[in-house]
Amino acid sequence: MREGDHVLDEGRQGEATVVAGPGAGARKLYLESYGCQMNFSDSEIVASILSDAGYQTTRDEDEADLVLLNTCAIRDNAEQRVRNRLVHFKGNKAKNPSLVVGVLGCMAERLREKLLEEEKLVDLVVGPDAYRDLPNLVDQVEGGQKAVNVLLSREETYAEISPVRLDSSGVTAFISIMRGCDNMCSFCVVPFTRGRERSRDPQSIVREAQELYDAGYREVTLLGQNVDSYKWNIDNKGVIKDETQPVVRFAELLEMVAAVNPGLRVRFSTSHPKDMTDDVLHAMSRHENICKYIHLPVQSGHSDVLKRMNRGYTREWYLDRIAAIRRIMPDCAISTDVITGFCGETEEEHQATLSLMDEVKYEMAFMFKYSERPKTLAERKFEDDVPEEVKGSRLQEVIARQMIHGKERTQALVGKVHRVLIEGTSKKRDDQFFGRTTHNTVVVFPKGDLQVGQYVNVKTFDCTPVTLMGEVTDQPAES
Ligand code: SAH
Ligand code: SF4
Ligand code: F3S
């Protein structure tokens, strides 16, 4: 889940997840992750690198020799939460002076040495492209020095590192397909914290998907800040690098991963409205195992705001992309991200966001109040002039509208038979499993003698605003 304000989907991961995984060694690593799915995926790379260096992950912070917080800088409240945790770990350090505390991820990249200076809470600061250096840096700290590596890279994709799957049910997994972002959305800190966009070798992606399938996983989510601009063997200007090798864009990559096994579901996030082509939509429609679900962040429903946000599309362009999805896959679920109270947002512009929501009727949305971030285009160019209360009341209106649409969307699925991948035991009832439909809607149903990782057809008879209730059936699935 996004470090997040308001999310209308209960089935997602927790805000900060404490992770523990396999590994053999004497020293204990306690790793806490914040922010987007890419950060959670990076934590699995970090666990892998440190497991090779002899660390074993633990869920118990009190037995840790090394505490790492993999942090998010997207909004100010994300950073505040981490600061509070750092103060907490200072207490642990007082009890155990040899404890090493480090900050990884986007806040490390944004604040760099400043984090070492601030109240002496941290020993180690490591940016998202420097994780291979972690074992050396930890040694350096144990030798009595502070350690920092925040170098960003144009090449690093951690392609051949086998992630240690953390907090995993063994059914669903993330695969990072690219890193960084070359878009300069004016509100966004990610290009500064994650560096330039680069794509990962498609063969290593397919290999990872195959290994996951062989290990019993049944769903992979391909991750990137803008998956539609994935490209291999071709540069930004369209020049092919090696004529003897195929060019792979996102549509081709999707089909390559879908071909690993029809029993492996494929999801992806995040799509960018300016780059999402019909090719991708056709690839989705050709493969039953590519889930019919697209996260297509709109941010605002007014073209003038989109221009100030430097998003690269207009309201009309966005609605044309929605129309293309509906045309090529009438049954596809769509979710979005919305920001309220961006610089200069008028009441009329805010109303345009609500009217766009009415037109699309999203299944789900992540909704945020604008939070000004240092160094971004918006911080330099515009005034953060929408009062906090107005940002807040607009957010409430957007949330209320989404509640109506989400509920309507869920209700429309009641009475139908859905193909569901079983992910685990329901949070509320021990005798029930939960799983997801292709549309990413959570379904709960009695366990019977089924097992996690199986596909079942479930006929639904009721719902809450975000969850379907049903029973396993022999009837064919309608979705
Ligand atoms: N790459 C993705 C989004 C990454 S950040 C994309 O382009 O859609 C996830 C979401 O956080 C964004 O879609 C946006 O809605 C929100 N966000 C980013 N910066 C923000 C800021 N400064 N204030 C409030 N919300 C922000
Ligand atoms: Fe940020 Fe825009 Fe890149 Fe998304 S596409 S990560 S919002 S700069
Ligand atoms: Fe946060 Fe960095 Fe992700 S800023 S949203 S953890 S890319």
Short mmCIF file of C-alpha atoms and ligand atoms in Angstrom, two decimals:
data_model
loop_
_atom_site.label_atom_id
_atom_site.label_comp_id
_atom_site.label_asym_id
_atom_site.label_seq_id
_atom_site.Cartn_x
_atom_site.Cartn_y
_atom_site.Cartn_z
CA MET A 1 0.00 0.00 0.00
CA ARG A 2 1.08 3.55 -0.50
CA GLU A 3 2.34 5.28 2.54
CA GLY A 4 -0.95 6.50 2.84
CA ASP A 5 -3.65 8.74 3.63
CA HIS A 6 -6.85 7.21 2.40
CA VAL A 7 -7.18 3.89 0.79
CA LEU A 8 -10.41 2.16 0.00
CA ASP A 9 -9.13 -1.37 -0.30
CA GLU A 10 -8.74 -3.39 2.84
CA GLY A 11 -6.95 -6.22 1.18
CA ARG A 12 -3.69 -4.36 0.67
CA GLN A 13 -0.47 -4.57 2.64
CA GLY A 14 -0.03 -2.70 5.90
CA GLU A 15 1.53 0.72 6.00
CA ALA A 16 4.74 -0.33 7.55
CA THR A 17 5.48 -3.98 7.36
CA VAL A 18 7.99 -5.69 9.54
CA VAL A 19 9.60 -8.40 7.60
CA ALA A 20 11.23 -11.66 8.43
CA GLY A 21 12.54 -14.30 6.12
CA PRO A 22 14.92 -17.20 5.86
CA GLY A 23 18.68 -16.93 6.16
CA ALA A 24 21.36 -18.58 8.16
CA GLY A 25 23.80 -16.62 10.24
CA ALA A 26 24.55 -15.29 13.63
CA ARG A 27 23.78 -11.60 13.20
CA LYS A 28 20.19 -10.45 13.23
CA LEU A 29 18.60 -7.92 10.88
CA TYR A 30 15.33 -6.15 11.66
CA LEU A 31 13.97 -4.48 8.53
CA GLU A 32 10.96 -2.17 8.36
CA SER A 33 9.54 -0.94 5.05
CA TYR A 34 7.48 2.12 4.16
CA GLY A 35 6.09 3.54 0.95
CA CYS A 36 5.28 2.00 -2.39
CA GLN A 37 5.47 -1.56 -3.63
CA MET A 38 8.86 -0.85 -5.20
CA ASN A 39 10.25 -0.10 -1.78
CA PHE A 40 8.87 -3.38 -0.41
CA SER A 41 10.39 -5.13 -3.39
CA ASP A 42 13.74 -3.40 -2.70
CA SER A 43 13.64 -4.65 0.89
CA GLU A 44 13.69 -8.18 -0.53
CA ILE A 45 16.86 -7.31 -2.47
CA VAL A 46 18.39 -5.84 0.70
CA ALA A 47 17.51 -8.99 2.67
CA SER A 48 19.13 -11.08 -0.06
CA ILE A 49 22.35 -9.03 -0.09
CA LEU A 50 22.61 -9.10 3.71
CA SER A 51 21.69 -12.77 3.93
CA ASP A 52 24.75 -13.47 1.72
CA ALA A 53 26.75 -11.41 4.20
CA GLY A 54 25.60 -13.64 7.07
CA TYR A 55 22.53 -11.82 8.38
CA GLN A 56 19.32 -13.52 9.41
CA THR A 57 16.11 -11.50 9.47
CA THR A 58 14.11 -11.25 12.67
CA ARG A 59 10.66 -9.94 13.59
CA ASP A 60 11.83 -9.06 17.08
CA GLU A 61 13.51 -5.64 17.16
CA ASP A 62 14.92 -6.37 20.61
CA GLU A 63 17.17 -9.14 19.34
CA ALA A 64 18.45 -7.15 16.34
CA ASP A 65 22.11 -6.26 15.75
CA LEU A 66 21.14 -4.18 12.74
CA VAL A 67 17.94 -2.15 12.30
CA LEU A 68 17.17 -0.83 8.82
CA LEU A 69 14.26 1.40 7.88
CA ASN A 70 13.50 1.42 4.16
CA THR A 71 11.86 4.81 3.87
CA CYS A 72 9.54 6.88 1.69
CA ALA A 73 9.75 10.63 0.99
CA ILE A 74 6.63 11.09 -1.12
CA ARG A 75 4.74 13.25 1.40
CA ASP A 76 5.83 15.04 4.53
CA ASN A 77 3.77 12.76 6.80
CA ALA A 78 5.65 9.73 5.42
CA GLU A 79 8.89 11.26 6.64
CA GLN A 80 7.45 12.26 10.02
CA ARG A 81 6.44 8.69 10.68
CA VAL A 82 10.00 7.51 10.07
CA ARG A 83 11.43 10.24 12.30
CA ASN A 84 9.21 8.98 15.13
CA ARG A 85 10.47 5.45 14.59
CA LEU A 86 14.07 6.67 14.67
CA VAL A 87 13.51 8.32 18.03
CA HIS A 88 12.07 5.01 19.21
CA PHE A 89 15.16 3.10 18.05
CA LYS A 90 17.38 5.59 19.83
CA GLY A 91 15.86 4.08 22.99
CA ASN A 92 16.92 0.60 21.83
CA LYS A 93 20.41 1.91 21.18
CA ALA A 94 20.61 3.18 24.73
CA LYS A 95 19.93 -0.38 25.94
CA ASN A 96 22.28 -1.96 23.39
CA PRO A 97 25.13 0.38 22.39
CA SER A 98 26.43 -1.93 19.64
CA LEU A 99 23.11 -1.75 17.77
CA VAL A 100 23.49 -0.27 14.27
CA VAL A 101 20.59 1.80 12.93
CA GLY A 102 20.36 2.67 9.24
CA VAL A 103 18.04 4.55 6.91
CA LEU A 104 17.57 3.23 3.37
CA GLY A 105 15.41 4.30 0.45
CA CYS A 106 13.97 7.59 -0.63
CA MET A 107 14.40 9.58 2.58
CA ALA A 108 18.04 8.49 2.71
CA GLU A 109 18.50 9.76 -0.83
CA ARG A 110 16.71 13.03 -0.16
CA LEU A 111 18.35 13.97 3.13
CA ARG A 112 21.75 12.29 2.79
CA GLU A 113 24.33 13.39 5.40
CA LYS A 114 21.71 15.55 7.08
CA LEU A 115 20.23 12.39 8.52
CA LEU A 116 23.51 11.63 10.31
CA GLU A 117 23.68 15.08 11.76
CA GLU A 118 20.07 15.30 12.91
CA GLU A 119 20.00 14.40 16.60
CA LYS A 120 22.50 11.59 16.01
CA LEU A 121 19.75 9.04 15.45
CA VAL A 122 21.36 7.18 12.58
CA ASP A 123 24.67 5.40 11.85
CA LEU A 124 24.11 4.49 8.25
CA VAL A 125 22.46 6.17 5.23
CA VAL A 126 22.08 4.21 2.00
CA GLY A 127 20.24 5.29 -1.15
CA PRO A 128 18.20 2.98 -3.43
CA ASP A 129 21.01 2.29 -5.92
CA ALA A 130 23.71 1.51 -3.35
CA TYR A 131 22.39 -1.63 -1.65
CA ARG A 132 25.21 -3.84 -2.96
CA ASP A 133 27.52 -1.74 -0.80
CA LEU A 134 25.53 -2.47 2.40
CA PRO A 135 27.82 -5.19 3.82
CA ASN A 136 30.87 -2.88 3.48
CA LEU A 137 29.01 0.06 4.94
CA VAL A 138 27.82 -1.94 7.94
CA ASP A 139 31.43 -3.11 8.53
CA GLN A 140 32.52 0.51 8.40
CA VAL A 141 29.98 1.43 11.07
CA GLU A 142 31.04 -1.49 13.22
CA GLY A 143 34.59 -0.17 12.89
CA GLY A 144 33.42 3.02 14.58
CA GLN A 145 32.65 5.30 11.64
CA LYS A 146 29.40 6.65 10.24
CA ALA A 147 28.68 5.47 6.69
CA VAL A 148 26.88 7.01 3.72
CA ASN A 149 26.38 5.90 0.13
CA VAL A 150 23.72 7.77 -1.81
CA LEU A 151 25.17 7.48 -5.30
CA LEU A 152 22.49 7.05 -7.93
CA SER A 153 23.23 4.87 -10.92
CA ARG A 154 22.17 4.86 -14.57
CA GLU A 155 22.56 1.09 -14.83
CA GLU A 156 21.79 -0.63 -11.53
CA THR A 157 18.72 -2.90 -11.73
CA TYR A 158 19.82 -5.64 -9.30
CA ALA A 159 18.89 -7.91 -12.22
CA GLU A 160 20.63 -11.07 -11.09
CA ILE A 161 19.97 -10.80 -7.36
CA SER A 162 17.43 -13.35 -6.17
CA PRO A 163 15.18 -11.52 -3.72
CA VAL A 164 14.52 -13.11 -0.33
CA ARG A 165 10.71 -13.20 -0.28
CA LEU A 166 9.64 -11.50 2.93
CA ASP A 167 6.32 -11.76 4.73
CA SER A 168 5.15 -13.91 1.87
CA SER A 169 2.26 -16.32 1.67
CA GLY A 170 4.18 -18.08 -1.10
CA VAL A 171 1.44 -17.23 -3.62
CA THR A 172 2.01 -13.65 -4.81
CA ALA A 173 5.27 -11.81 -5.42
CA PHE A 174 6.61 -8.54 -6.81
CA ILE A 175 9.09 -8.37 -9.67
CA SER A 176 10.81 -5.02 -10.30
CA ILE A 177 11.13 -4.49 -14.05
CA MET A 178 12.64 -1.03 -14.01
CA ARG A 179 13.94 1.63 -11.65
CA GLY A 180 13.89 5.41 -11.44
CA CYS A 181 11.67 7.84 -13.30
CA ASP A 182 12.35 10.32 -16.11
CA ASN A 183 9.04 12.15 -15.82
CA MET A 184 9.15 15.40 -14.02
CA CYS A 185 5.68 15.62 -12.53
CA SER A 186 6.00 18.93 -10.76
CA PHE A 187 4.73 17.68 -7.37
CA CYS A 188 6.87 14.57 -7.21
CA VAL A 189 10.09 13.81 -5.37
CA VAL A 190 10.65 10.37 -6.95
CA PRO A 191 12.90 11.50 -9.84
CA PHE A 192 15.21 13.03 -7.19
CA THR A 193 15.20 10.04 -4.88
CA ARG A 194 15.27 7.24 -7.45
CA GLY A 195 17.27 8.75 -10.27
CA ARG A 196 17.05 8.11 -14.00
CA GLU A 197 14.75 5.56 -15.51
CA ARG A 198 16.33 2.27 -16.55
CA SER A 199 14.81 -1.04 -17.59
CA ARG A 200 15.87 -4.48 -16.48
CA ASP A 201 16.96 -7.28 -18.84
CA PRO A 202 13.74 -9.06 -19.93
CA GLN A 203 15.38 -12.49 -19.75
CA SER A 204 16.16 -11.98 -16.07
CA ILE A 205 12.54 -10.95 -15.48
CA VAL A 206 11.16 -14.03 -17.24
CA ARG A 207 13.63 -16.22 -15.35
CA GLU A 208 12.49 -14.76 -12.03
CA ALA A 209 8.83 -15.35 -12.96
CA GLN A 210 9.61 -18.96 -13.92
CA GLU A 211 11.49 -19.56 -10.65
CA LEU A 212 8.57 -18.14 -8.70
CA TYR A 213 6.11 -20.38 -10.54
CA ASP A 214 8.32 -23.42 -9.92
CA ALA A 215 8.43 -22.52 -6.22
CA GLY A 216 4.61 -22.55 -6.08
CA TYR A 217 3.84 -18.86 -6.61
CA ARG A 218 0.76 -18.19 -8.73
CA GLU A 219 0.80 -14.41 -9.20
CA VAL A 220 3.46 -11.85 -10.03
CA THR A 221 3.15 -8.05 -10.06
CA LEU A 222 5.55 -6.29 -12.42
CA LEU A 223 6.67 -3.03 -10.84
CA GLY A 224 7.89 0.29 -12.18
CA GLN A 225 7.02 3.97 -11.68
CA ASN A 226 5.87 4.06 -15.30
CA VAL A 227 5.73 0.54 -16.71
CA ASP A 228 4.50 1.79 -20.08
CA SER A 229 7.90 3.28 -20.78
CA TYR A 230 9.69 -0.03 -20.19
CA LYS A 231 12.10 -0.59 -23.05
CA TRP A 232 14.98 -2.97 -23.77
CA ASN A 233 17.50 -2.76 -26.61
CA ILE A 234 16.23 0.63 -27.78
CA ASP A 235 17.09 4.09 -26.50
CA ASN A 236 14.85 7.06 -25.74
CA LYS A 237 15.24 8.33 -29.30
CA GLY A 238 14.12 5.02 -30.81
CA VAL A 239 17.60 3.90 -31.91
CA ILE A 240 18.05 0.11 -31.66
CA LYS A 241 21.17 -0.82 -29.71
CA ASP A 242 21.85 -4.34 -31.04
CA GLU A 243 20.29 -5.17 -34.42
CA THR A 244 20.70 -8.92 -33.82
CA GLN A 245 18.51 -8.84 -30.71
CA PRO A 246 14.78 -8.18 -30.42
CA VAL A 247 13.44 -4.90 -29.05
CA VAL A 248 11.21 -5.48 -26.01
CA ARG A 249 8.66 -2.89 -24.98
CA PHE A 250 6.13 -3.28 -22.17
CA ALA A 251 3.48 -5.01 -24.32
CA GLU A 252 6.03 -7.66 -25.39
CA LEU A 253 7.35 -8.06 -21.88
CA LEU A 254 3.84 -8.67 -20.57
CA GLU A 255 3.30 -11.41 -23.13
CA MET A 256 6.67 -13.00 -22.35
CA VAL A 257 5.82 -13.18 -18.65
CA ALA A 258 2.26 -14.38 -19.38
CA ALA A 259 3.75 -17.19 -21.48
CA VAL A 260 5.70 -18.55 -18.49
CA ASN A 261 2.61 -20.52 -17.49
CA PRO A 262 -1.15 -20.01 -17.98
CA GLY A 263 -1.46 -20.75 -14.25
CA LEU A 264 0.65 -17.71 -13.34
CA ARG A 265 -1.38 -14.53 -13.00
CA VAL A 266 0.33 -11.34 -14.11
CA ARG A 267 -0.40 -7.89 -12.68
CA PHE A 268 1.51 -4.65 -13.09
CA SER A 269 1.78 -1.17 -11.63
CA THR A 270 1.95 1.75 -12.38
CA SER A 271 0.60 2.71 -15.82
CA HIS A 272 1.03 6.28 -17.00
CA PRO A 273 -1.84 7.81 -19.00
CA LYS A 274 0.51 9.66 -21.34
CA ASP A 275 2.37 6.46 -22.33
CA MET A 276 -0.23 3.68 -22.13
CA THR A 277 -0.64 2.34 -25.67
CA ASP A 278 -3.38 0.20 -27.20
CA ASP A 279 -0.68 -2.47 -27.75
CA VAL A 280 -0.56 -3.02 -24.01
CA LEU A 281 -4.35 -3.27 -23.86
CA HIS A 282 -4.43 -5.78 -26.72
CA ALA A 283 -1.70 -7.85 -25.03
CA MET A 284 -3.83 -7.90 -21.88
CA SER A 285 -6.94 -8.96 -23.74
CA ARG A 286 -5.08 -11.79 -25.52
CA HIS A 287 -4.02 -13.52 -22.27
CA GLU A 288 -6.50 -14.72 -19.72
CA ASN A 289 -3.79 -14.82 -17.07
CA ILE A 290 -2.98 -11.10 -17.40
CA CYS A 291 -5.35 -9.64 -14.82
CA LYS A 292 -8.01 -7.26 -16.09
CA TYR A 293 -7.06 -4.45 -13.79
CA ILE A 294 -5.29 -1.18 -14.53
CA HIS A 295 -4.05 1.39 -12.05
CA LEU A 296 -4.09 4.62 -14.04
CA PRO A 297 -3.38 7.63 -11.80
CA VAL A 298 -5.20 10.74 -12.98
CA GLN A 299 -4.13 13.16 -10.18
CA SER A 300 -6.63 15.83 -11.31
CA GLY A 301 -9.64 16.05 -13.61
CA HIS A 302 -8.80 19.54 -14.92
CA SER A 303 -6.43 20.11 -17.84
CA ASP A 304 -5.03 23.34 -16.37
CA VAL A 305 -4.05 21.58 -13.15
CA LEU A 306 -2.60 18.68 -15.15
CA LYS A 307 -0.52 21.23 -17.05
CA ARG A 308 0.79 22.77 -13.82
CA MET A 309 1.49 19.24 -12.60
CA ASN A 310 3.47 18.61 -15.80
CA ARG A 311 1.70 15.29 -16.28
CA GLY A 312 1.89 15.36 -20.08
CA TYR A 313 -1.82 14.76 -20.78
CA THR A 314 -5.15 16.58 -20.68
CA ARG A 315 -8.51 15.55 -19.25
CA GLU A 316 -9.62 14.64 -22.80
CA TRP A 317 -6.54 12.50 -23.42
CA TYR A 318 -7.07 10.69 -20.13
CA LEU A 319 -10.74 10.01 -20.93
CA ASP A 320 -9.70 8.75 -24.36
CA ARG A 321 -7.39 6.22 -22.64
CA ILE A 322 -10.30 5.14 -20.43
CA ALA A 323 -12.45 4.74 -23.55
CA ALA A 324 -9.71 2.61 -25.13
CA ILE A 325 -9.63 0.34 -22.08
CA ARG A 326 -13.43 -0.04 -22.16
CA ARG A 327 -13.39 -0.71 -25.91
CA ILE A 328 -10.65 -3.34 -25.85
CA MET A 329 -11.55 -4.90 -22.46
CA PRO A 330 -15.13 -4.00 -21.53
CA ASP A 331 -14.70 -5.88 -18.29
CA CYS A 332 -11.48 -4.25 -17.02
CA ALA A 333 -11.31 -2.74 -13.52
CA ILE A 334 -9.66 0.68 -13.19
CA SER A 335 -8.21 2.42 -10.15
CA THR A 336 -6.48 5.76 -9.73
CA ASP A 337 -4.56 8.26 -7.59
CA VAL A 338 -5.93 11.73 -6.86
CA ILE A 339 -4.23 14.75 -5.29
CA THR A 340 -6.41 17.50 -3.79
CA GLY A 341 -5.35 21.10 -3.24
CA PHE A 342 -2.43 21.26 -5.66
CA CYS A 343 -0.94 24.76 -6.14
CA GLY A 344 -3.55 27.21 -7.42
CA GLU A 345 -6.37 24.63 -7.52
CA THR A 346 -9.68 26.53 -7.80
CA GLU A 347 -13.09 25.26 -6.72
CA GLU A 348 -13.97 24.80 -10.39
CA GLU A 349 -10.85 22.71 -10.98
CA HIS A 350 -11.66 20.59 -7.94
CA GLN A 351 -15.21 20.07 -9.27
CA ALA A 352 -13.67 18.84 -12.53
CA THR A 353 -11.91 16.06 -10.57
CA LEU A 354 -15.25 15.01 -9.06
CA SER A 355 -16.95 15.04 -12.46
CA LEU A 356 -14.17 12.95 -13.97
CA MET A 357 -14.59 10.47 -11.14
CA ASP A 358 -18.31 10.35 -11.95
CA GLU A 359 -17.51 9.58 -15.58
CA VAL A 360 -15.02 6.82 -14.87
CA LYS A 361 -16.46 5.34 -11.66
CA TYR A 362 -13.21 3.86 -10.39
CA GLU A 363 -13.16 0.54 -8.57
CA MET A 364 -10.62 1.93 -6.13
CA ALA A 365 -8.56 5.06 -5.48
CA PHE A 366 -5.64 6.31 -3.43
CA MET A 367 -6.39 9.89 -2.44
CA PHE A 368 -4.00 12.45 -0.99
CA LYS A 369 -3.74 16.05 0.09
CA TYR A 370 -0.98 17.86 -1.78
CA SER A 371 2.23 17.98 0.25
CA GLU A 372 4.94 20.29 -1.02
CA ARG A 373 8.28 18.57 -1.49
CA PRO A 374 11.65 20.34 -1.47
CA LYS A 375 13.48 20.72 -4.82
CA THR A 376 10.48 19.76 -6.96
CA LEU A 377 9.35 21.92 -9.88
CA ALA A 378 6.18 22.89 -8.01
CA GLU A 379 8.13 24.03 -4.99
CA ARG A 380 10.31 26.26 -7.15
CA LYS A 381 7.62 27.56 -9.50
CA PHE A 382 4.29 27.73 -7.69
CA GLU A 383 2.94 28.81 -4.38
CA ASP A 384 1.46 26.14 -2.12
CA ASP A 385 -1.53 28.43 -1.73
CA VAL A 386 -4.55 26.20 -1.08
CA PRO A 387 -5.25 26.44 2.66
CA GLU A 388 -4.85 23.22 4.64
CA GLU A 389 -8.57 23.15 5.55
CA VAL A 390 -9.55 23.47 1.90
CA LYS A 391 -7.17 20.67 0.90
CA GLY A 392 -8.76 18.61 3.66
CA SER A 393 -12.39 19.34 2.80
CA ARG A 394 -11.72 18.62 -0.90
CA LEU A 395 -10.06 15.36 0.07
CA GLN A 396 -13.15 14.42 2.09
CA GLU A 397 -15.36 15.15 -0.91
CA VAL A 398 -13.18 13.04 -3.18
CA ILE A 399 -13.18 10.19 -0.65
CA ALA A 400 -16.98 10.37 -0.26
CA ARG A 401 -17.42 10.21 -4.03
CA GLN A 402 -15.05 7.26 -4.31
CA MET A 403 -16.93 5.42 -1.56
CA ILE A 404 -20.11 5.63 -3.64
CA HIS A 405 -18.42 4.44 -6.82
CA GLY A 406 -16.40 1.69 -5.13
CA LYS A 407 -19.51 0.34 -3.46
CA GLU A 408 -21.45 0.39 -6.72
CA ARG A 409 -18.63 -1.42 -8.49
CA THR A 410 -18.41 -4.10 -5.82
CA GLN A 411 -22.19 -4.56 -5.74
CA ALA A 412 -22.24 -5.11 -9.51
CA LEU A 413 -20.06 -8.20 -8.98
CA VAL A 414 -22.49 -9.86 -6.55
CA GLY A 415 -24.37 -12.88 -7.91
CA LYS A 416 -21.61 -13.73 -10.39
CA VAL A 417 -19.10 -16.56 -10.49
CA HIS A 418 -15.49 -15.36 -10.22
CA ARG A 419 -12.18 -17.14 -10.71
CA VAL A 420 -10.31 -16.56 -7.46
CA LEU A 421 -6.71 -17.24 -6.49
CA ILE A 422 -6.60 -18.24 -2.81
CA GLU A 423 -4.07 -16.07 -0.95
CA GLY A 424 -4.62 -16.88 2.71
CA THR A 425 -6.91 -17.01 5.73
CA SER A 426 -9.40 -14.16 6.03
CA LYS A 427 -8.39 -11.54 8.58
CA LYS A 428 -11.82 -11.63 10.20
CA ARG A 429 -12.71 -15.32 10.17
CA ASP A 430 -10.40 -18.28 10.72
CA ASP A 431 -12.67 -20.70 8.87
CA GLN A 432 -12.63 -18.60 5.70
CA PHE A 433 -10.07 -17.99 2.98
CA PHE A 434 -9.57 -14.78 1.08
CA GLY A 435 -8.45 -14.43 -2.51
CA ARG A 436 -8.78 -12.01 -5.40
CA THR A 437 -10.64 -11.86 -8.66
CA THR A 438 -8.91 -10.82 -11.87
CA HIS A 439 -10.28 -7.34 -11.01
CA ASN A 440 -8.29 -7.34 -7.78
CA THR A 441 -11.45 -7.43 -5.67
CA VAL A 442 -11.08 -9.39 -2.44
CA VAL A 443 -13.45 -12.37 -2.02
CA VAL A 444 -13.95 -14.37 1.19
CA PHE A 445 -15.46 -17.87 1.30
CA PRO A 446 -15.48 -21.01 3.49
CA LYS A 447 -12.21 -22.94 3.49
CA GLY A 448 -13.61 -26.43 2.87
CA ASP A 449 -10.65 -28.67 2.06
CA LEU A 450 -9.05 -26.15 -0.28
CA GLN A 451 -5.50 -24.86 -0.10
CA VAL A 452 -3.68 -21.55 -0.39
CA GLY A 453 -2.36 -21.11 -3.95
CA GLN A 454 -5.28 -22.92 -5.63
CA TYR A 455 -7.67 -21.34 -8.11
CA VAL A 456 -11.37 -21.78 -7.36
CA ASN A 457 -14.63 -20.56 -8.82
CA VAL A 458 -16.61 -18.62 -6.25
CA LYS A 459 -20.24 -17.62 -6.58
CA THR A 460 -20.78 -14.40 -4.66
CA PHE A 461 -23.97 -13.63 -2.75
CA ASP A 462 -23.17 -10.50 -0.73
CA CYS A 463 -20.61 -7.75 -0.22
CA THR A 464 -19.27 -4.97 1.98
CA PRO A 465 -18.16 -1.81 0.12
CA VAL A 466 -14.82 -3.45 -0.77
CA THR A 467 -15.14 -7.21 -0.17
CA LEU A 468 -17.25 -9.92 -1.79
CA MET A 469 -18.66 -12.90 0.11
CA GLY A 470 -19.28 -16.19 -1.65
CA GLU A 471 -19.16 -19.95 -1.90
CA VAL A 472 -17.11 -22.28 -4.03
CA THR A 473 -19.03 -23.62 -7.01
CA ASP A 474 -18.65 -25.96 -10.01
CA GLN A 475 -20.27 -23.40 -12.27
CA PRO A 476 -18.04 -21.79 -14.90
CA ALA A 477 -16.49 -18.43 -14.06
CA GLU A 478 -17.91 -15.30 -15.65
CA SER A 479 -14.76 -13.31 -14.87
N1 SAH B 1 4.68 6.73 -10.58
C1 SAH B 1 3.36 6.77 -10.15
C2 SAH B 1 3.12 7.31 -8.78
C3 SAH B 1 4.16 7.35 -7.76
S1 SAH B 1 3.82 8.21 -6.27
C4 SAH B 1 2.58 7.61 -11.11
O1 SAH B 1 3.10 8.37 -11.87
O2 SAH B 1 1.38 7.54 -11.07
C5 SAH B 1 2.20 7.65 -5.83
C6 SAH B 1 1.18 8.73 -5.74
O3 SAH B 1 1.48 9.61 -4.69
C7 SAH B 1 1.05 9.63 -6.95
O4 SAH B 1 0.32 9.06 -7.98
C8 SAH B 1 0.39 10.85 -6.38
O5 SAH B 1 -1.01 10.72 -6.40
C9 SAH B 1 0.86 10.86 -4.94
N2 SAH B 1 1.83 11.92 -4.70
C10 SAH B 1 3.06 12.05 -5.25
N3 SAH B 1 3.65 13.18 -4.81
C11 SAH B 1 2.76 13.79 -3.98
C12 SAH B 1 2.78 14.99 -3.22
N4 SAH B 1 3.82 15.81 -3.26
N5 SAH B 1 1.69 15.28 -2.45
C13 SAH B 1 0.62 14.47 -2.43
N6 SAH B 1 0.56 13.31 -3.12
C14 SAH B 1 1.62 12.98 -3.90
FE1 SF4 B 2 6.47 10.83 -9.80
FE2 SF4 B 2 5.39 11.41 -12.12
FE3 SF4 B 2 7.45 9.73 -12.02
FE4 SF4 B 2 5.08 8.99 -11.09
S1 SF4 B 2 5.57 9.47 -13.23
S2 SF4 B 2 7.05 8.71 -10.10
S3 SF4 B 2 4.27 10.87 -10.24
S4 SF4 B 2 7.49 11.90 -11.52
FE1 F3S B 3 7.93 6.68 -1.56
FE2 F3S B 3 10.16 6.39 -2.86
FE3 F3S B 3 8.12 4.86 -3.41
S1 F3S B 3 9.27 8.30 -2.28
S2 F3S B 3 6.38 6.15 -2.98
S3 F3S B 3 9.20 4.90 -1.52
S4 F3S B 3 9.63 5.59 -4.84
#
